[in-house]
XYZ file of C-alpha atoms in Angstrom:
325
model
C -34.899 -22.629 -6.523
C -38.365 -24.071 -7.056
C -41.237 -21.602 -7.460
C -44.806 -22.312 -6.356
C -47.820 -20.045 -6.815
C -50.776 -20.562 -4.487
C -53.994 -19.054 -5.854
C -56.917 -18.537 -3.510
C -59.573 -15.987 -2.561
C -61.333 -15.025 0.649
C -63.134 -12.317 2.547
C -66.176 -11.410 4.575
C -68.652 -12.756 2.021
C -66.983 -16.037 1.082
C -65.067 -16.714 4.299
C -61.396 -17.345 5.030
C -61.149 -21.136 5.084
C -59.512 -21.491 1.663
C -56.877 -18.909 2.541
C -55.960 -20.417 5.893
C -55.550 -23.954 4.601
C -53.349 -22.639 1.792
C -51.341 -20.775 4.393
C -50.949 -24.008 6.377
C -49.638 -25.761 3.280
C -47.205 -22.936 2.549
C -45.880 -23.137 6.105
C -45.545 -26.911 5.767
C -43.492 -26.509 2.612
C -41.216 -23.942 4.267
C -40.919 -26.141 7.354
C -39.465 -28.943 5.245
C -37.515 -26.816 2.756
C -36.653 -23.175 3.317
C -35.062 -22.853 -0.120
C -38.348 -22.638 -2.019
C -40.127 -19.594 -3.414
C -43.832 -19.384 -2.557
C -45.979 -16.638 -4.062
C -49.582 -16.152 -3.002
C -51.978 -14.810 -5.599
C -54.956 -13.355 -3.720
C -57.752 -10.821 -3.910
C -57.262 -7.410 -2.296
C -59.433 -8.302 0.699
C -56.764 -10.789 1.822
C -53.801 -8.421 1.553
C -53.838 -7.283 5.183
C -53.823 -10.926 6.307
C -50.979 -12.093 4.072
C -48.825 -9.147 5.177
C -48.545 -10.820 8.580
C -46.595 -13.710 7.053
C -43.235 -13.897 5.230
C -44.608 -14.762 1.797
C -44.564 -12.848 -1.448
C -47.943 -12.016 -2.896
C -49.627 -10.615 -5.976
C -53.190 -9.345 -6.171
C -55.777 -10.396 -8.707
C -59.446 -9.943 -7.842
C -60.703 -11.794 -10.927
C -59.312 -15.187 -11.851
C -59.657 -14.313 -15.536
C -56.703 -11.975 -14.950
C -54.489 -14.646 -13.379
C -52.671 -15.520 -16.579
C -51.420 -11.966 -16.944
C -50.305 -11.983 -13.316
C -48.110 -15.088 -13.739
C -46.832 -14.747 -17.307
C -43.470 -13.382 -16.153
C -42.857 -16.320 -13.798
C -41.173 -19.654 -14.367
C -43.336 -21.959 -12.289
C -42.808 -25.461 -10.958
C -46.284 -25.793 -9.432
C -49.534 -23.819 -9.409
C -51.818 -24.638 -6.459
C -55.460 -23.644 -6.977
C -57.977 -23.450 -4.124
C -61.239 -21.783 -5.112
C -64.743 -22.661 -6.287
C -64.702 -19.784 -8.800
C -62.771 -21.397 -11.633
C -63.748 -23.783 -14.413
C -62.131 -26.501 -16.524
C -60.931 -24.028 -19.159
C -59.100 -22.148 -16.403
C -57.367 -25.334 -15.237
C -56.378 -26.243 -18.815
C -54.882 -22.780 -19.352
C -52.897 -22.960 -16.094
C -51.406 -26.282 -17.187
C -49.764 -24.487 -20.109
C -47.606 -22.660 -17.564
C -47.013 -25.201 -14.820
C -47.831 -28.439 -13.062
C -51.214 -28.039 -11.387
C -52.471 -29.016 -7.946
C -56.197 -28.723 -7.242
C -57.312 -28.254 -3.637
C -60.846 -29.598 -3.641
C -63.725 -30.462 -1.318
C -66.605 -32.123 -3.143
C -65.511 -33.188 -6.670
C -68.483 -31.331 -8.138
C -66.959 -28.440 -10.112
C -63.842 -29.519 -11.992
C -62.720 -32.357 -14.255
C -60.590 -34.275 -11.793
C -58.492 -35.838 -14.562
C -56.887 -32.470 -15.331
C -54.674 -31.713 -12.279
C -51.304 -33.366 -11.694
C -52.112 -33.456 -7.975
C -55.559 -33.626 -6.377
C -55.929 -32.833 -2.709
C -59.013 -33.411 -0.572
C -58.388 -33.755 3.162
C -61.974 -34.504 4.148
C -62.804 -37.840 5.743
C -65.236 -38.649 2.916
C -62.794 -37.779 0.093
C -62.075 -41.306 -1.106
C -65.780 -41.903 -1.716
C -66.166 -39.049 -4.229
C -64.998 -40.929 -7.307
C -62.068 -38.817 -8.443
C -60.803 -39.706 -11.913
C -57.402 -41.314 -11.860
C -54.699 -41.308 -14.485
C -51.272 -42.855 -14.518
C -49.320 -39.689 -13.770
C -51.663 -38.170 -11.204
C -51.072 -38.004 -7.456
C -54.155 -38.291 -5.231
C -53.893 -36.996 -1.668
C -57.256 -37.997 -0.232
C -58.590 -38.429 3.284
C -58.171 -36.985 6.753
C -54.539 -38.120 7.123
C -53.732 -35.356 4.595
C -55.865 -32.704 6.283
C -54.258 -29.251 6.071
C -54.382 -27.884 9.591
C -52.986 -24.720 11.111
C -49.454 -24.835 12.465
C -50.558 -24.870 16.094
C -52.195 -28.274 15.545
C -49.168 -29.997 14.019
C -47.680 -31.057 17.319
C -50.514 -31.356 19.821
C -49.843 -30.561 23.458
C -53.272 -29.384 24.604
C -55.573 -32.269 23.723
C -55.720 -33.630 27.265
C -56.535 -30.393 29.069
C -59.442 -30.591 31.551
C -62.586 -29.810 29.581
C -65.578 -27.789 30.647
C -68.186 -25.576 29.075
C -69.415 -24.893 25.552
C -67.744 -22.961 22.736
C -69.931 -21.439 20.001
C -68.508 -20.403 16.610
C -69.773 -19.769 13.088
C -66.267 -19.390 11.662
C -64.798 -16.157 10.352
C -68.104 -14.778 9.115
C -71.831 -15.036 9.825
C -73.765 -13.738 6.803
C -77.093 -15.186 7.987
C -77.122 -13.971 11.585
C -76.857 -17.512 12.945
C -74.824 -16.566 16.016
C -77.664 -14.436 17.412
C -80.099 -17.340 17.057
C -77.654 -19.741 18.689
C -77.022 -17.448 21.632
C -80.738 -16.833 22.147
C -81.207 -20.608 22.236
C -78.479 -21.272 24.821
C -78.405 -18.136 26.972
C -80.474 -19.695 29.756
C -78.576 -22.958 29.948
C -76.585 -23.250 33.162
C -73.320 -24.249 31.500
C -70.309 -21.998 31.014
C -70.499 -20.764 27.406
C -68.055 -18.811 25.250
C -68.972 -17.301 21.861
C -66.448 -16.357 19.171
C -66.820 -13.070 17.313
C -65.204 -13.867 13.960
C -62.841 -11.554 12.073
C -65.430 -11.027 9.336
C -68.229 -9.884 11.670
C -69.303 -6.319 10.895
C -69.358 -3.658 13.594
C -73.141 -3.348 13.348
C -73.578 -7.093 13.770
C -71.266 -7.158 16.780
C -73.373 -4.418 18.389
C -76.490 -6.546 17.830
C -74.844 -9.459 19.619
C -73.671 -7.254 22.466
C -77.207 -5.911 22.900
C -78.485 -9.380 23.849
C -78.807 -10.215 27.539
C -75.866 -12.585 27.782
C -75.096 -12.761 31.488
C -73.794 -16.334 31.301
C -71.922 -16.031 28.002
C -68.420 -14.670 27.416
C -67.585 -13.071 24.060
C -64.148 -13.594 22.510
C -63.354 -10.979 19.873
C -61.581 -11.956 16.652
C -59.016 -14.387 18.116
C -55.994 -15.217 15.979
C -56.676 -18.919 16.570
C -59.211 -21.047 18.412
C -57.014 -23.882 19.632
C -56.800 -22.913 23.292
C -60.545 -22.293 23.438
C -61.351 -25.566 21.685
C -58.897 -27.553 23.783
C -60.526 -26.587 27.085
C -64.153 -26.849 25.895
C -66.158 -30.026 26.353
C -68.531 -29.201 23.484
C -68.029 -26.978 20.447
C -71.086 -25.820 18.527
C -69.852 -25.104 15.007
C -70.571 -24.930 11.306
C -69.418 -27.909 9.278
C -66.167 -26.453 8.002
C -62.509 -27.061 8.799
C -63.075 -26.163 12.457
C -64.737 -29.567 12.901
C -61.408 -31.302 12.371
C -59.685 -28.970 14.813
C -62.305 -29.919 17.389
C -61.774 -33.638 16.861
C -57.990 -33.224 17.049
C -58.415 -31.755 20.540
C -60.792 -34.524 21.631
C -63.675 -32.121 22.148
C -67.242 -32.973 21.099
C -68.668 -31.221 18.024
C -72.320 -30.360 17.522
C -72.867 -29.291 13.932
C -74.956 -27.084 11.702
C -74.498 -26.192 8.040
C -74.301 -22.725 6.482
C -73.363 -23.628 2.895
C -73.498 -26.455 0.372
C -69.805 -27.222 0.765
C -70.402 -28.067 4.436
C -73.142 -30.621 3.806
C -70.953 -33.648 3.103
C -68.887 -33.361 6.271
C -72.034 -32.854 8.345
C -73.633 -35.936 6.786
C -70.498 -38.056 7.222
C -70.152 -37.148 10.886
C -73.881 -37.522 11.535
C -73.548 -41.097 10.316
C -70.763 -41.550 12.851
C -72.999 -40.343 15.667
C -72.280 -36.601 15.837
C -75.324 -34.417 16.579
C -76.451 -32.349 13.575
C -78.913 -29.451 13.925
C -79.642 -28.989 10.212
C -78.841 -26.525 7.483
C -79.672 -22.815 7.376
C -82.441 -21.668 7.164
C -83.761 -24.855 8.788
C -81.424 -25.121 11.783
C -83.299 -26.621 14.729
C -82.639 -23.894 17.282
C -85.580 -25.037 19.410
C -83.903 -28.390 19.922
C -80.486 -26.985 20.752
C -80.789 -26.651 24.525
C -81.965 -30.267 24.841
C -79.165 -31.564 22.590
C -76.547 -29.616 24.531
C -77.746 -30.864 27.909
C -77.957 -34.470 26.741
C -74.518 -34.355 25.137
C -72.891 -32.483 28.012
C -74.251 -34.724 30.760
C -74.058 -37.988 28.823
C -71.190 -40.349 28.255
C -69.670 -39.657 24.845
C -68.682 -43.028 23.364
C -67.145 -41.979 20.081
C -63.434 -42.328 20.793
C -62.922 -43.566 17.221
C -63.802 -40.060 15.979
C -60.849 -38.604 17.831
C -58.494 -40.853 15.848
C -59.529 -39.388 12.475
C -57.157 -36.410 12.677
C -53.550 -36.374 13.869
C -52.631 -32.810 12.859
C -49.726 -33.903 10.625
C -51.487 -33.446 7.269
C -49.764 -30.216 6.268
C -46.348 -31.809 6.605
C -47.458 -35.002 4.832
C -48.886 -33.065 1.867
C -45.764 -30.881 1.703
C -43.549 -33.985 1.594
C -45.511 -35.376 -1.335
C -45.344 -32.078 -3.220
C -41.595 -31.768 -2.719
C -41.102 -35.354 -3.901
C -43.010 -34.537 -7.106
C -40.985 -31.373 -7.708
C -37.612 -33.045 -7.156
C -38.315 -36.302 -8.994
């Protein structure tokens, strides 16, 4: 039996995106081959989440301790998805196993080191990854790791109405409050997502706003049904953007972190509205942008062809081919 370790971290401060895309990959691998051992190596803050799924796990809050955590394992592949490592870490891992790097911006690691490099963003092929003869590159939106509910789309043609507002799992800068203040008087049905990483105090602040025309959805397990029936989704430039495009809804973007800048820029160049990066998000312009986008004719059908939802299965196939060759 092949053994794969997936190393990632997540939580209220750094978000949950890395964890969920790793989970999607693990499910893709199990979908294609049940006889494979997958072990997650995670920080303690992710333990309650991983317990909901049928995967083994080990805890390691500091990546410097990872080598102790895996020294008793015979590994076929180590999948690393975090910004907290360095090249020495990758070199050490390669002493134990083949290495797959899950990456976003090609700005932290020596891309010649991994055996497999994954970047599912639409701009990935433009980042200049180093190539070597024995390396597998999985680059571009056809490889995008999406949640299981997006693999086989059935909801993309639902009637669409209203606006969905989300900052992702967390909101460390209080952006949701500013967004809701900017849209609360617009006469369009609006739904706001309270992410799983929102603190109780912050939720109370949101609830204290006068939000007569806005519905709050509390910590949903997935956003697909809300995205699928929304005409516009106001979102940070993370993985949710691809989920929106897969459902043929219209994204309006803002950025909360450096790793979201490239996707926002790439989509802005393709005609998607971009409100700017925190702390310079153009809240004052939001109502106008929403009205213009909602009432106008959206002529960007080519955007909806960027994502087909099959990336998790495609990446899993490539990994299994490497492990069995």
